[in-house]
PDB file of C-alpha atoms in Angstrom:
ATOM      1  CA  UNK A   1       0.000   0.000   0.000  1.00 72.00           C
ATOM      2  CA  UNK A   2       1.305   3.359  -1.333  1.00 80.00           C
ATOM      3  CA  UNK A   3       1.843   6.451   0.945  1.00 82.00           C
ATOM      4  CA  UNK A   4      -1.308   8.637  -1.082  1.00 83.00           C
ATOM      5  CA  UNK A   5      -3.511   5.315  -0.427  1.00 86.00           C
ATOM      6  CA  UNK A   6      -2.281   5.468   3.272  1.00 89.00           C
ATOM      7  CA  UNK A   7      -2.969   9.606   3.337  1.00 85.00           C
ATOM      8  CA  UNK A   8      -6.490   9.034   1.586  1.00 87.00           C
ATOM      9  CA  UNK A   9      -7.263   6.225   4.285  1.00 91.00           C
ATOM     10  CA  UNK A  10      -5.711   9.035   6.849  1.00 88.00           C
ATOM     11  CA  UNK A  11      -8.401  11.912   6.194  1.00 86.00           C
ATOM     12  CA  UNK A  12     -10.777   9.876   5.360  1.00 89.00           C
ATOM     13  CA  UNK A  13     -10.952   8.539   9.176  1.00 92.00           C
ATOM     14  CA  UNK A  14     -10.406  11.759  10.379  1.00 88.00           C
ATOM     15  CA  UNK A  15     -13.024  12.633   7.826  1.00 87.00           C
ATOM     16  CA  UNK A  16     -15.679   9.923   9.671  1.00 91.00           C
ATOM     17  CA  UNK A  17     -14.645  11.160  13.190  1.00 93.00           C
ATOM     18  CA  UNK A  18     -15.593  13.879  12.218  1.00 88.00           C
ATOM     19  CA  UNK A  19     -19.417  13.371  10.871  1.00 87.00           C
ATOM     20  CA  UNK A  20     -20.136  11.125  13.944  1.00 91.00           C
ATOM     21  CA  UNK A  21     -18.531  13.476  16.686  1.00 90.00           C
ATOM     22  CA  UNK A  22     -21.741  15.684  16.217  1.00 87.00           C
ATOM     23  CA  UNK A  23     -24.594  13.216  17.442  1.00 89.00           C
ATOM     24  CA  UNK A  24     -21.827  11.402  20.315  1.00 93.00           C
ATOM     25  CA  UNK A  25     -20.858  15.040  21.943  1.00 91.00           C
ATOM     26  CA  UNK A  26     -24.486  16.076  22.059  1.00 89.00           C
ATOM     27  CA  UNK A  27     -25.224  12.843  23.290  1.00 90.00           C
ATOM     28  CA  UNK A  28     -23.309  14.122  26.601  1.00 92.00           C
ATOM     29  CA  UNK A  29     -24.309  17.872  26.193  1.00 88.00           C
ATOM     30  CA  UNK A  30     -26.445  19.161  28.012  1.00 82.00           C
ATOM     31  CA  UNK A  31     -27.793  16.342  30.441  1.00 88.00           C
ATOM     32  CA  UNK A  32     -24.632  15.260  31.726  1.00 93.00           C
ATOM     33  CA  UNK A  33     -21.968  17.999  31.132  1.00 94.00           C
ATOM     34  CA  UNK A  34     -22.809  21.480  30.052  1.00 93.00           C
ATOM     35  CA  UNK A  35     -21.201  22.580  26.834  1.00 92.00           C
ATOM     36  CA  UNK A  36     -18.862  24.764  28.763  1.00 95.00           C
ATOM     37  CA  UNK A  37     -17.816  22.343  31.197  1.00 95.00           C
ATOM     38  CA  UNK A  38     -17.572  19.386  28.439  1.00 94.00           C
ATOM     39  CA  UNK A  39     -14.739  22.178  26.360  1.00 94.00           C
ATOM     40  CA  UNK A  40     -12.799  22.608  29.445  1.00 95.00           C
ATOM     41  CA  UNK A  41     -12.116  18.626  29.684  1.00 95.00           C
ATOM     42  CA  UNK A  42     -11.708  18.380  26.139  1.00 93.00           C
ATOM     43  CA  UNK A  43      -8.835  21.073  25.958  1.00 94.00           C
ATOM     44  CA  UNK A  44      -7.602  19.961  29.871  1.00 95.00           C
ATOM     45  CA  UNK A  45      -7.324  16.272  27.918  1.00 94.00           C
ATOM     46  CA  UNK A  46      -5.727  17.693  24.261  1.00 93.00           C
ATOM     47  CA  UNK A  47      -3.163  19.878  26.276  1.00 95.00           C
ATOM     48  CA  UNK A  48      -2.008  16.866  28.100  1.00 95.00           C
ATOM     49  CA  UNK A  49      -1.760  14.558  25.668  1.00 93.00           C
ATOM     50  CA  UNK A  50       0.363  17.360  23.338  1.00 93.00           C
ATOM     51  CA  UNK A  51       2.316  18.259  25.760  1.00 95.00           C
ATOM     52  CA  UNK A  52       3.272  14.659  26.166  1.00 94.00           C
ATOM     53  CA  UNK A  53       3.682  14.054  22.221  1.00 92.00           C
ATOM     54  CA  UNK A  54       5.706  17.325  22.691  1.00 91.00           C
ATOM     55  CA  UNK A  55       8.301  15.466  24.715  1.00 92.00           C
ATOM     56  CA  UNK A  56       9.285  13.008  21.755  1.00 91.00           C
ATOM     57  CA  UNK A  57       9.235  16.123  18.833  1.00 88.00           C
ATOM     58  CA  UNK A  58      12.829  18.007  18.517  1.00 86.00           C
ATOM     59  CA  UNK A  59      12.916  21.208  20.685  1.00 82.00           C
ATOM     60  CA  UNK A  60      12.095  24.575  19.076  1.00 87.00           C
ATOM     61  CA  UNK A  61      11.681  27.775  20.475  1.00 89.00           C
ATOM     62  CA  UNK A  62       9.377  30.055  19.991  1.00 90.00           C
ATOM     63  CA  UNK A  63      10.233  33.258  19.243  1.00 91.00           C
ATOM     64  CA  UNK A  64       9.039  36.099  21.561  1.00 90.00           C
ATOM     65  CA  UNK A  65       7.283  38.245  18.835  1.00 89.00           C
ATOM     66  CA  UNK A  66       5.109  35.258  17.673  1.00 92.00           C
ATOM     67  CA  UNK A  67       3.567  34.680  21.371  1.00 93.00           C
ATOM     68  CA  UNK A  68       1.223  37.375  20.696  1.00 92.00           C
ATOM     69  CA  UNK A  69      -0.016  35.967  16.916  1.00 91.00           C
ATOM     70  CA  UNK A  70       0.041  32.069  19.214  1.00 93.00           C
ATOM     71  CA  UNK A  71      -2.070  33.667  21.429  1.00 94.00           C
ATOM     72  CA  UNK A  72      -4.374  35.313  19.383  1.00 93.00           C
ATOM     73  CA  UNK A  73      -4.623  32.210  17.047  1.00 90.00           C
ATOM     74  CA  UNK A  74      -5.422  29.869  19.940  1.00 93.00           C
ATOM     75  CA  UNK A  75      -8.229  32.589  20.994  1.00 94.00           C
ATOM     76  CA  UNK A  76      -9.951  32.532  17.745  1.00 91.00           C
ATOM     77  CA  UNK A  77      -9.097  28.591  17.126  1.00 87.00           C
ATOM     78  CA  UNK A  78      -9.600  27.296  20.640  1.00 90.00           C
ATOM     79  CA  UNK A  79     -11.284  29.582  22.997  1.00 92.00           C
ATOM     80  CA  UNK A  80     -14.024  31.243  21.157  1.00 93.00           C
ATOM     81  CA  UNK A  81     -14.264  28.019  18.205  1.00 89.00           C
ATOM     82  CA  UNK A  82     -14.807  25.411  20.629  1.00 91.00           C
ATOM     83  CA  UNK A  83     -17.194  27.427  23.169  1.00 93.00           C
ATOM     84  CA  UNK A  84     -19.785  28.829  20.236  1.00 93.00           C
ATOM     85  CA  UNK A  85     -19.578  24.975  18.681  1.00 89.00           C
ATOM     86  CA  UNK A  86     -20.182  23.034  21.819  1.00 90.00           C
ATOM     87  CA  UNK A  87     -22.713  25.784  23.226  1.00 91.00           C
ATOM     88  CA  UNK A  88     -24.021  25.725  19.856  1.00 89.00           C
ATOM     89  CA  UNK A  89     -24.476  22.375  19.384  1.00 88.00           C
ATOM     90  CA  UNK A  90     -26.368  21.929  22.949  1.00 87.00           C
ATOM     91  CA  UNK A  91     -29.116  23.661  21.634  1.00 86.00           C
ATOM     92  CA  UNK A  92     -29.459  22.864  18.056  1.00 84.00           C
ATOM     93  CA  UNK A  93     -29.086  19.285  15.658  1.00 81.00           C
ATOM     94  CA  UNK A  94     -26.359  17.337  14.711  1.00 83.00           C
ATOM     95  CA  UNK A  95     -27.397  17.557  11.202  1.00 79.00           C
ATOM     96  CA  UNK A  96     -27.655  21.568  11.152  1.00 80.00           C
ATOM     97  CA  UNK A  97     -24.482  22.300  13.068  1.00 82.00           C
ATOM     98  CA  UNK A  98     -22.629  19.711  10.661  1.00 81.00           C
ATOM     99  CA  UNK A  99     -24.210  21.795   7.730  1.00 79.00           C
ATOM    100  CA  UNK A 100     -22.943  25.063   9.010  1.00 79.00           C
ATOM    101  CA  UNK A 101     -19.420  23.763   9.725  1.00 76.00           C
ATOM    102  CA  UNK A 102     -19.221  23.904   5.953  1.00 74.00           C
ATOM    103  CA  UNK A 103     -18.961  27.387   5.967  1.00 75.00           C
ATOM    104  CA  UNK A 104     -15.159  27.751   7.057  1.00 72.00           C
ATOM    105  CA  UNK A 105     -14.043  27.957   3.224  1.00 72.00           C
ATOM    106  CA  UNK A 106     -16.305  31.045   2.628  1.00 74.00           C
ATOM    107  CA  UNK A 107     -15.415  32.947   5.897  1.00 75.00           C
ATOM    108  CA  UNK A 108     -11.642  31.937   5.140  1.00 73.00           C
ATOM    109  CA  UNK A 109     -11.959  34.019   1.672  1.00 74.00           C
ATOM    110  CA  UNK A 110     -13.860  36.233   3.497  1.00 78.00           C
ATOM    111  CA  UNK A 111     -10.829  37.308   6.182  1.00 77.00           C
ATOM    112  CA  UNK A 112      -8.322  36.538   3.652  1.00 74.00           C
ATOM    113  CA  UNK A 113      -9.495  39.401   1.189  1.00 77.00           C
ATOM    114  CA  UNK A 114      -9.920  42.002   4.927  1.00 75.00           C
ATOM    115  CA  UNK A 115      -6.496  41.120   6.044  1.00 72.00           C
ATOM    116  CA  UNK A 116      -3.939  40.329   3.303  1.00 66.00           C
ATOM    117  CA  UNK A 117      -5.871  41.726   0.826  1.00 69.00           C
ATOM    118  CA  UNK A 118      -6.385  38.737  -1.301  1.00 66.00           C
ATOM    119  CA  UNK A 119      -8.283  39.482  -4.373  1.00 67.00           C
ATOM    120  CA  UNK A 120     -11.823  38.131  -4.778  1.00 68.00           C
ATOM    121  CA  UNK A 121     -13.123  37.510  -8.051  1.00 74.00           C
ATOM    122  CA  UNK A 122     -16.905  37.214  -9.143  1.00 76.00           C
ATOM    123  CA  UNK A 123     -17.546  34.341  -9.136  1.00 78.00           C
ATOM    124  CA  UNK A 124     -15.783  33.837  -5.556  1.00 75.00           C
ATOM    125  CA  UNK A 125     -18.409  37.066  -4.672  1.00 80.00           C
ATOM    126  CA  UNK A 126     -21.328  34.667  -5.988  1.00 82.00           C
ATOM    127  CA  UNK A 127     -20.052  31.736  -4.374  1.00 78.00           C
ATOM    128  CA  UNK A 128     -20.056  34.209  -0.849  1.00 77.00           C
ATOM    129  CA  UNK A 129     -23.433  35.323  -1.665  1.00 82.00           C
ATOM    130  CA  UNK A 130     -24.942  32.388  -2.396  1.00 85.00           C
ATOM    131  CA  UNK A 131     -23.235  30.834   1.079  1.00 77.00           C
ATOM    132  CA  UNK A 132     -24.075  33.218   3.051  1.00 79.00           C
ATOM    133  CA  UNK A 133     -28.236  33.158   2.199  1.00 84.00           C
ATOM    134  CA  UNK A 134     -28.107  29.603   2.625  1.00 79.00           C
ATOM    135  CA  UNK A 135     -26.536  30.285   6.403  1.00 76.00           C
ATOM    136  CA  UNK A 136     -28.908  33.260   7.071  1.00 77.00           C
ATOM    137  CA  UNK A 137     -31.497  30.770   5.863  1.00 78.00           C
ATOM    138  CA  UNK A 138     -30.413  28.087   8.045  1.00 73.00           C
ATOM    139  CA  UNK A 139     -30.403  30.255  11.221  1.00 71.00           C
ATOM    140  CA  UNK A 140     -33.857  31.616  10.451  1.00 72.00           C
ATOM    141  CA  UNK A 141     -35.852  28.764   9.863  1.00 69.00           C
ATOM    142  CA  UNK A 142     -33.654  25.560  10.028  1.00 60.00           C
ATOM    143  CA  UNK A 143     -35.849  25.089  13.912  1.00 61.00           C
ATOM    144  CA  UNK A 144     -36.437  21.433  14.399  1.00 57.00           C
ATOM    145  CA  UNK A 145     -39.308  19.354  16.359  1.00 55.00           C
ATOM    146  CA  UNK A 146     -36.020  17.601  17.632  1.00 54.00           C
ATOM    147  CA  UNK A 147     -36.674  17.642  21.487  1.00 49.00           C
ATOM    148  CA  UNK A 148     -33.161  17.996  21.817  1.00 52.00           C
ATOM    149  CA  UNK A 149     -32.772  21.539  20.180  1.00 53.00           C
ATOM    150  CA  UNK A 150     -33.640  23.513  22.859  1.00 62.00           C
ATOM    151  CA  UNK A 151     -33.031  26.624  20.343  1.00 70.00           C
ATOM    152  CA  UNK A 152     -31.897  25.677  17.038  1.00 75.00           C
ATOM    153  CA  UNK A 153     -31.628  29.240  15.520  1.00 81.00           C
ATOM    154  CA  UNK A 154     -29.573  30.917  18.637  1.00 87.00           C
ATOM    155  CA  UNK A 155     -27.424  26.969  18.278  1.00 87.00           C
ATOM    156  CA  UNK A 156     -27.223  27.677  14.476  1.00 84.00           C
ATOM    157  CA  UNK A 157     -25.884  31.153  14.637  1.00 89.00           C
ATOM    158  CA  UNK A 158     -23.418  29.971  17.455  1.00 91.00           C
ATOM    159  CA  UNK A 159     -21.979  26.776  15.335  1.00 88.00           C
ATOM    160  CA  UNK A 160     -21.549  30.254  12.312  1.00 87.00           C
ATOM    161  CA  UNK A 161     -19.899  31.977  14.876  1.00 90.00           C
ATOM    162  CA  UNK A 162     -17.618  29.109  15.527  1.00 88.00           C
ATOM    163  CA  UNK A 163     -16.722  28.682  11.530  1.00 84.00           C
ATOM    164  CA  UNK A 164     -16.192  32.135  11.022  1.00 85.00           C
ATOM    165  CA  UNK A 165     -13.812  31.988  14.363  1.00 87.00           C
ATOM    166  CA  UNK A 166     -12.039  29.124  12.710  1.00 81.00           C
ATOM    167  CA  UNK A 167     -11.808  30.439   9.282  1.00 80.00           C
ATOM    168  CA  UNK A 168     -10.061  33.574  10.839  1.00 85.00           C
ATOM    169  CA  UNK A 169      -7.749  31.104  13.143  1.00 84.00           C
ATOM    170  CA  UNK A 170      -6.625  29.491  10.178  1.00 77.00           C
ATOM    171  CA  UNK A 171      -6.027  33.308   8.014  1.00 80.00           C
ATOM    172  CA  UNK A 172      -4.111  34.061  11.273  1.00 82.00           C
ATOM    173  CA  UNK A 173      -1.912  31.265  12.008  1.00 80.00           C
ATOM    174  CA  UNK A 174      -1.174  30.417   8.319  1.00 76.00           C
ATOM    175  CA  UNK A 175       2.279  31.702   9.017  1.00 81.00           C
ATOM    176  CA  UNK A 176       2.970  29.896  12.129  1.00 85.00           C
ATOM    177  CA  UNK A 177       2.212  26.809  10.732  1.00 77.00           C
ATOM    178  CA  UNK A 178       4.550  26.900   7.999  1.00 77.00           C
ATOM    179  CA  UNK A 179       7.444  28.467  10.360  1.00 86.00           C
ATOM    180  CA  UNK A 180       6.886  25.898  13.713  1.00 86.00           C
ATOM    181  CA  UNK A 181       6.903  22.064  14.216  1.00 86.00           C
ATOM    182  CA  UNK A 182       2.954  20.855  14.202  1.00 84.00           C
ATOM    183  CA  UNK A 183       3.248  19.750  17.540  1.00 88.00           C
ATOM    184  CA  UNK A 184       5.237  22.152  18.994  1.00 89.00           C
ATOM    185  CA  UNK A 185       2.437  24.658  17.812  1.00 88.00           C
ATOM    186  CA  UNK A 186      -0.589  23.167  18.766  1.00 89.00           C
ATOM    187  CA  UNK A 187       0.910  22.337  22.373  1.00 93.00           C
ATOM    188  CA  UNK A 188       1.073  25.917  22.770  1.00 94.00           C
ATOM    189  CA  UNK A 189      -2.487  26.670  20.878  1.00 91.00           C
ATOM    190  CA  UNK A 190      -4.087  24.252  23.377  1.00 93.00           C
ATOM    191  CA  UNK A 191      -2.074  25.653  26.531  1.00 95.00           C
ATOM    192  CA  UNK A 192      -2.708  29.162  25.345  1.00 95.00           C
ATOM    193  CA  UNK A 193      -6.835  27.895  24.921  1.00 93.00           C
ATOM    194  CA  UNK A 194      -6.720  26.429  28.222  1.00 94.00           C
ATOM    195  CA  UNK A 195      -6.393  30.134  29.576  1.00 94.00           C
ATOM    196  CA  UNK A 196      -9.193  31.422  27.111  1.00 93.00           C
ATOM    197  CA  UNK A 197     -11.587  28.183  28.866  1.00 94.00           C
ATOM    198  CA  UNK A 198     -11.221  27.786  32.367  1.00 95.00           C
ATOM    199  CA  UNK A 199     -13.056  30.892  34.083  1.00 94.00           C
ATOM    200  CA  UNK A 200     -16.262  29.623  31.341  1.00 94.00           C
ATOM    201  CA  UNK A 201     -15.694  25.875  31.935  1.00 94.00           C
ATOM    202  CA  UNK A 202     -14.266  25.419  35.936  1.00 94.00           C
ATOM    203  CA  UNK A 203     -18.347  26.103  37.375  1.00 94.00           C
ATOM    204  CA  UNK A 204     -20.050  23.788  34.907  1.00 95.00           C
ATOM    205  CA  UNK A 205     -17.299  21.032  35.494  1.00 94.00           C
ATOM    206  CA  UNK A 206     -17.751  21.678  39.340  1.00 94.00           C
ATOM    207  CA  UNK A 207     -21.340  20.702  38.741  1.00 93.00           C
ATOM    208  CA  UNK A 208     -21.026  17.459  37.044  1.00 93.00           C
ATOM    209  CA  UNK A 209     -22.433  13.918  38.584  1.00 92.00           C
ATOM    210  CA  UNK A 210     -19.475  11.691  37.493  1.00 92.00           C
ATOM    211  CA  UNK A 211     -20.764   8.745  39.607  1.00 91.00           C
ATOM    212  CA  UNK A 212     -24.439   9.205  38.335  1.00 90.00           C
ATOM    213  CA  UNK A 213     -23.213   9.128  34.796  1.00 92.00           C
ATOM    214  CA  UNK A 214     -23.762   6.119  32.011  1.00 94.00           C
ATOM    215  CA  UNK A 215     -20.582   4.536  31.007  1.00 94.00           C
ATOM    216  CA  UNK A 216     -21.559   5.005  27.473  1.00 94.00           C
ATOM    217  CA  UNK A 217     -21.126   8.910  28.292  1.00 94.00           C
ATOM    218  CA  UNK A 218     -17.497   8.592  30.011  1.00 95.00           C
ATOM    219  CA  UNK A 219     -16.692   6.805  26.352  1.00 95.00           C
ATOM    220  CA  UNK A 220     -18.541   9.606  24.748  1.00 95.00           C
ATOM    221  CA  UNK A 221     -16.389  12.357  26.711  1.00 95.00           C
ATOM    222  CA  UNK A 222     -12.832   9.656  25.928  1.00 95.00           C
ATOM    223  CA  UNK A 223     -13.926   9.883  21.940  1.00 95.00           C
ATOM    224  CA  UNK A 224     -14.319  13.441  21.857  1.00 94.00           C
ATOM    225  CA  UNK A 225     -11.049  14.122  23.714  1.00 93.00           C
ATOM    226  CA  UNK A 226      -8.942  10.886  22.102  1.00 93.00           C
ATOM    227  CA  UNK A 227     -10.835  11.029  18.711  1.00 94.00           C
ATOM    228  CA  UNK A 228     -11.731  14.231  17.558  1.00 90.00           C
ATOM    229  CA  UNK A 229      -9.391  16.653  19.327  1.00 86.00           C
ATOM    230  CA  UNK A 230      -6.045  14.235  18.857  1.00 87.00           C
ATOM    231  CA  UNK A 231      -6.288  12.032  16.333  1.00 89.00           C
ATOM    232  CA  UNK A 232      -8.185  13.758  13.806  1.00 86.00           C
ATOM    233  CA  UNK A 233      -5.336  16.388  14.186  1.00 80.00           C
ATOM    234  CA  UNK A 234      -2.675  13.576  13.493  1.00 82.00           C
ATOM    235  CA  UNK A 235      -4.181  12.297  10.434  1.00 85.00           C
ATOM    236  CA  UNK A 236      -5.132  14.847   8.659  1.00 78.00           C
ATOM    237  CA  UNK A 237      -1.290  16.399   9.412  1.00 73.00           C
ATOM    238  CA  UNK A 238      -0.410  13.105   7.434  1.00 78.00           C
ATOM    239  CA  UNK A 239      -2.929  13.763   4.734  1.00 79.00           C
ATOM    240  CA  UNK A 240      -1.131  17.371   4.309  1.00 68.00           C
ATOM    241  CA  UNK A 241       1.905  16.023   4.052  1.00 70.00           C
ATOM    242  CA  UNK A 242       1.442  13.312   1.465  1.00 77.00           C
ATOM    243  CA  UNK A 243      -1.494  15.348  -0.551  1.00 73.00           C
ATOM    244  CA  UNK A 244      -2.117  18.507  -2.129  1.00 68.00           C
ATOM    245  CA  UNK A 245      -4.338  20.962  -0.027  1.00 59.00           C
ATOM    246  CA  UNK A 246      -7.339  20.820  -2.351  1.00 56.00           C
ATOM    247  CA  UNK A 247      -7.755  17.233  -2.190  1.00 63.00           C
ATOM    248  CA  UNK A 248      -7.553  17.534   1.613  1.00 67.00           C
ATOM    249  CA  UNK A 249     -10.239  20.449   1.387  1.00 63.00           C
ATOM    250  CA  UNK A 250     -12.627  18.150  -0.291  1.00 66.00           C
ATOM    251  CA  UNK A 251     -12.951  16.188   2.913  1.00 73.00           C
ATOM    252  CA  UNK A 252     -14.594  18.653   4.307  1.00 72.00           C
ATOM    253  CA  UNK A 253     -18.138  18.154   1.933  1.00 71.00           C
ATOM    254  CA  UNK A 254     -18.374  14.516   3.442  1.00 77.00           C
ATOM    255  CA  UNK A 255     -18.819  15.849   7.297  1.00 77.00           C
ATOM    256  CA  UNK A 256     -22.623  16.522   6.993  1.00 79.00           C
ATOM    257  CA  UNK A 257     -23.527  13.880   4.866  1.00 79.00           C
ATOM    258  CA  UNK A 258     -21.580  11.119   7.415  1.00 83.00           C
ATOM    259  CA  UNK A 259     -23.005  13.461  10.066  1.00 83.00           C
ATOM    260  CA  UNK A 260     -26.978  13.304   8.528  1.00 82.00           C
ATOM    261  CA  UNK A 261     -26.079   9.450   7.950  1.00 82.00           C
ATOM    262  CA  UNK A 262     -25.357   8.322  11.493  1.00 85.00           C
ATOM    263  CA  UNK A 263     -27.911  11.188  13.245  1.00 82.00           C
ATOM    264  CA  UNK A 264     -30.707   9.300  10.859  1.00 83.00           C
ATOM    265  CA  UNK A 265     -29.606   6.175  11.825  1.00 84.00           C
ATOM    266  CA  UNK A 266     -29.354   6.921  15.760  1.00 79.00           C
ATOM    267  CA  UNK A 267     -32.622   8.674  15.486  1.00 77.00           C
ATOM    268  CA  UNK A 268     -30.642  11.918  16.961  1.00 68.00           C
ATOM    269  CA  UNK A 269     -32.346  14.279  13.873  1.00 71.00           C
ATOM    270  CA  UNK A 270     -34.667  14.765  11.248  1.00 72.00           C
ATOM    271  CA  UNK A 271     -34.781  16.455   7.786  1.00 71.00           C
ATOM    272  CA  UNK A 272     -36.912  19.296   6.692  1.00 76.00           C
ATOM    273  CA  UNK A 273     -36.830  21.077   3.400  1.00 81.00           C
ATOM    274  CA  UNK A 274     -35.735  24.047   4.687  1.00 78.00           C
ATOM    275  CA  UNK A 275     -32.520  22.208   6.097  1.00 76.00           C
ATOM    276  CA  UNK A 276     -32.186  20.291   2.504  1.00 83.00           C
ATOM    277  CA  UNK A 277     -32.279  23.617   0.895  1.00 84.00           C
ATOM    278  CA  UNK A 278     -29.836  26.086   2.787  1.00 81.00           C
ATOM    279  CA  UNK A 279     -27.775  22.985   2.260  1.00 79.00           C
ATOM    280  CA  UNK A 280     -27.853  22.769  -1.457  1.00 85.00           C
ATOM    281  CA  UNK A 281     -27.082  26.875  -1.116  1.00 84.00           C
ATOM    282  CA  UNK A 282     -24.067  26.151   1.238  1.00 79.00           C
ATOM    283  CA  UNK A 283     -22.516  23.507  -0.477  1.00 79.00           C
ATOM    284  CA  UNK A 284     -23.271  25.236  -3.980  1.00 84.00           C
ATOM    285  CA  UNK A 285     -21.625  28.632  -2.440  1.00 80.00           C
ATOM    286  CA  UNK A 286     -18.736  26.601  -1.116  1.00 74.00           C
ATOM    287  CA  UNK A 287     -18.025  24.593  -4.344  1.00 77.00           C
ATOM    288  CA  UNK A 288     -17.760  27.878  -6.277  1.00 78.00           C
ATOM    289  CA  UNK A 289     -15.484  29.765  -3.379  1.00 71.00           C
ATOM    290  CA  UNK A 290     -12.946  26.538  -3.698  1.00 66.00           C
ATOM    291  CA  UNK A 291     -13.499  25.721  -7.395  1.00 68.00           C
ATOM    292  CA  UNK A 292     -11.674  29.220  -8.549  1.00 49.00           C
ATOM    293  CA  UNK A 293      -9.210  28.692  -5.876  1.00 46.00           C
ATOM    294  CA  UNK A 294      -8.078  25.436  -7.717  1.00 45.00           C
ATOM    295  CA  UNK A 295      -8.712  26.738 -10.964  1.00 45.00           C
ATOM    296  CA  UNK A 296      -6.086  29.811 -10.534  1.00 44.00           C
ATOM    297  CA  UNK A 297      -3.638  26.888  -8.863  1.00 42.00           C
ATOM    298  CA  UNK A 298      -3.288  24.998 -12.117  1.00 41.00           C
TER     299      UNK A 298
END
């Protein structure tokens, strides 16, 4: 088996994790942990376990005028991206917050063109356009019967807020990742994030019944900390290094449909044609945002 087979195989798990992280995390959220409480023992777990991979990557230092671009980066891709997605997700569907998530491409070209200036051409200004109605669309009137969306518009615009956070995380830290070791970066992201979590997470994980809780829900909390914040993170740094960024990117159109698969099949969600529809906008919007980006790469 050739290293692009292995790389496919790589994002494609990652890829998976993904889709079915939605329905197990609000699975635990918010009957058992609060959304704030469940982030702070998902970044308390990631920091450890980086911090330990840390101790087997070369060395680097970081230089003292980057701590401030670190810091802001782990702000905008841990503190405030994990908080709106997990308080998001608490109160809407796995299938709507997966949809959303979709977004990060559009809000990428979006920061992109405000901060370095990057040129956006019309069709990339459709493809925006086009994105954002299906969003506004999806916050509006993507409400579902679901008895565990407590508030699916207020959870819709919070899982937005949380893809535009990331898509200006990854604007910001574009030149950090290039310049430090993967690991060496994130340990510091996740340390940095820790900060950013704590004084929203400590009184929510002071409240938590461990001993009352299912087991099913401590391997629940295990997956999301293991699973999505680790490993995902591992494989899809092997899928960078083995493919080219666009086919990567393309990954990122499976997450709802794995997500809508296993919520269907768990009985965690429903469809509606409003949901179908802002999704056909989305994905359409997205498609012509990342087709020009490949076209001009050729």
């Amino acid at each position: 088996m050739n290293s692009r087979t292995l790389a496919l195989i790589a994002v494609s798990i990652a890829t998976v994790i993904y889709g079915v992280n939605y329905t197990i995390a609000k699975e635990v959220m918010p009957i058992y942990v609060k959304p704030f409480g469940f982030i702070l023992i998902r970044v308390v777990g990631a920091t450890s376990i980086f911090w330990i991979l840390g101790l087997f990557v070369k060395a680097q230092k970081i230089e003292k005028s980057d701590y401030k671009k670190i810091l802001l980066a782990s702000f905008f891709g841990v503190g405030l991206n994990m908080l709106s997605f997990f308080k998001g997700l608490s109160l809407t569907t796995p299938i709507s917050a997966s949809v959303m998530m979709v977004t990060s491409p559009i809000m990428v070209l979006i920061f992109s063109s405000i901060l370095i200036r990057k040129a956006i051409g019309k069709q990339r200004i459709l493809g925006v356009v086009i994105g954002l109605v299906g969003t506004v669309l999806l916050i509006a009137y993507g409400s579902s019967s679901n008895t565990s969306a407590t508030n699916s518009n207020w959870g819709n615009f919070l899982v937005f807020v949380n893809a535009a956070s990331y898509g200006l995380y990854l604007v910001i830290s574009k030149n950090l990742i290039e310049k430090y070791h993967p690991i060496v970066l994130v340990k510091w992201l996740y340390l940095f994030g820790l900060i950013f979590t704590v004084p929203f997470g400590y009184r929510e994980l002071a409240e938590v019944h461990w001993q009352e809780m299912p087991t099913t829900i401590y391997w629940n909390i295990g997956f999301v900390v293991v699973f999505t914040s680790c490993l995902t993170y591992l494989f899809n740094l092997y899928g960078l290094s083995k493919l080219k960024p666009t086919t990567v990117s393309v990954f990122i159109y499976l997450q709802p449909v794995i997500a809508t698969i296993y919520a269907l099949i768990v009985g965690s969600d429903s469809l509606s044609l409003i949901k179908i529809g802002a999704t056909l906008l989305i994905f359409t919007g997205v498609y012509l945002v990342t087709k020009q980006v490949q076209d001009s790469a050729k």
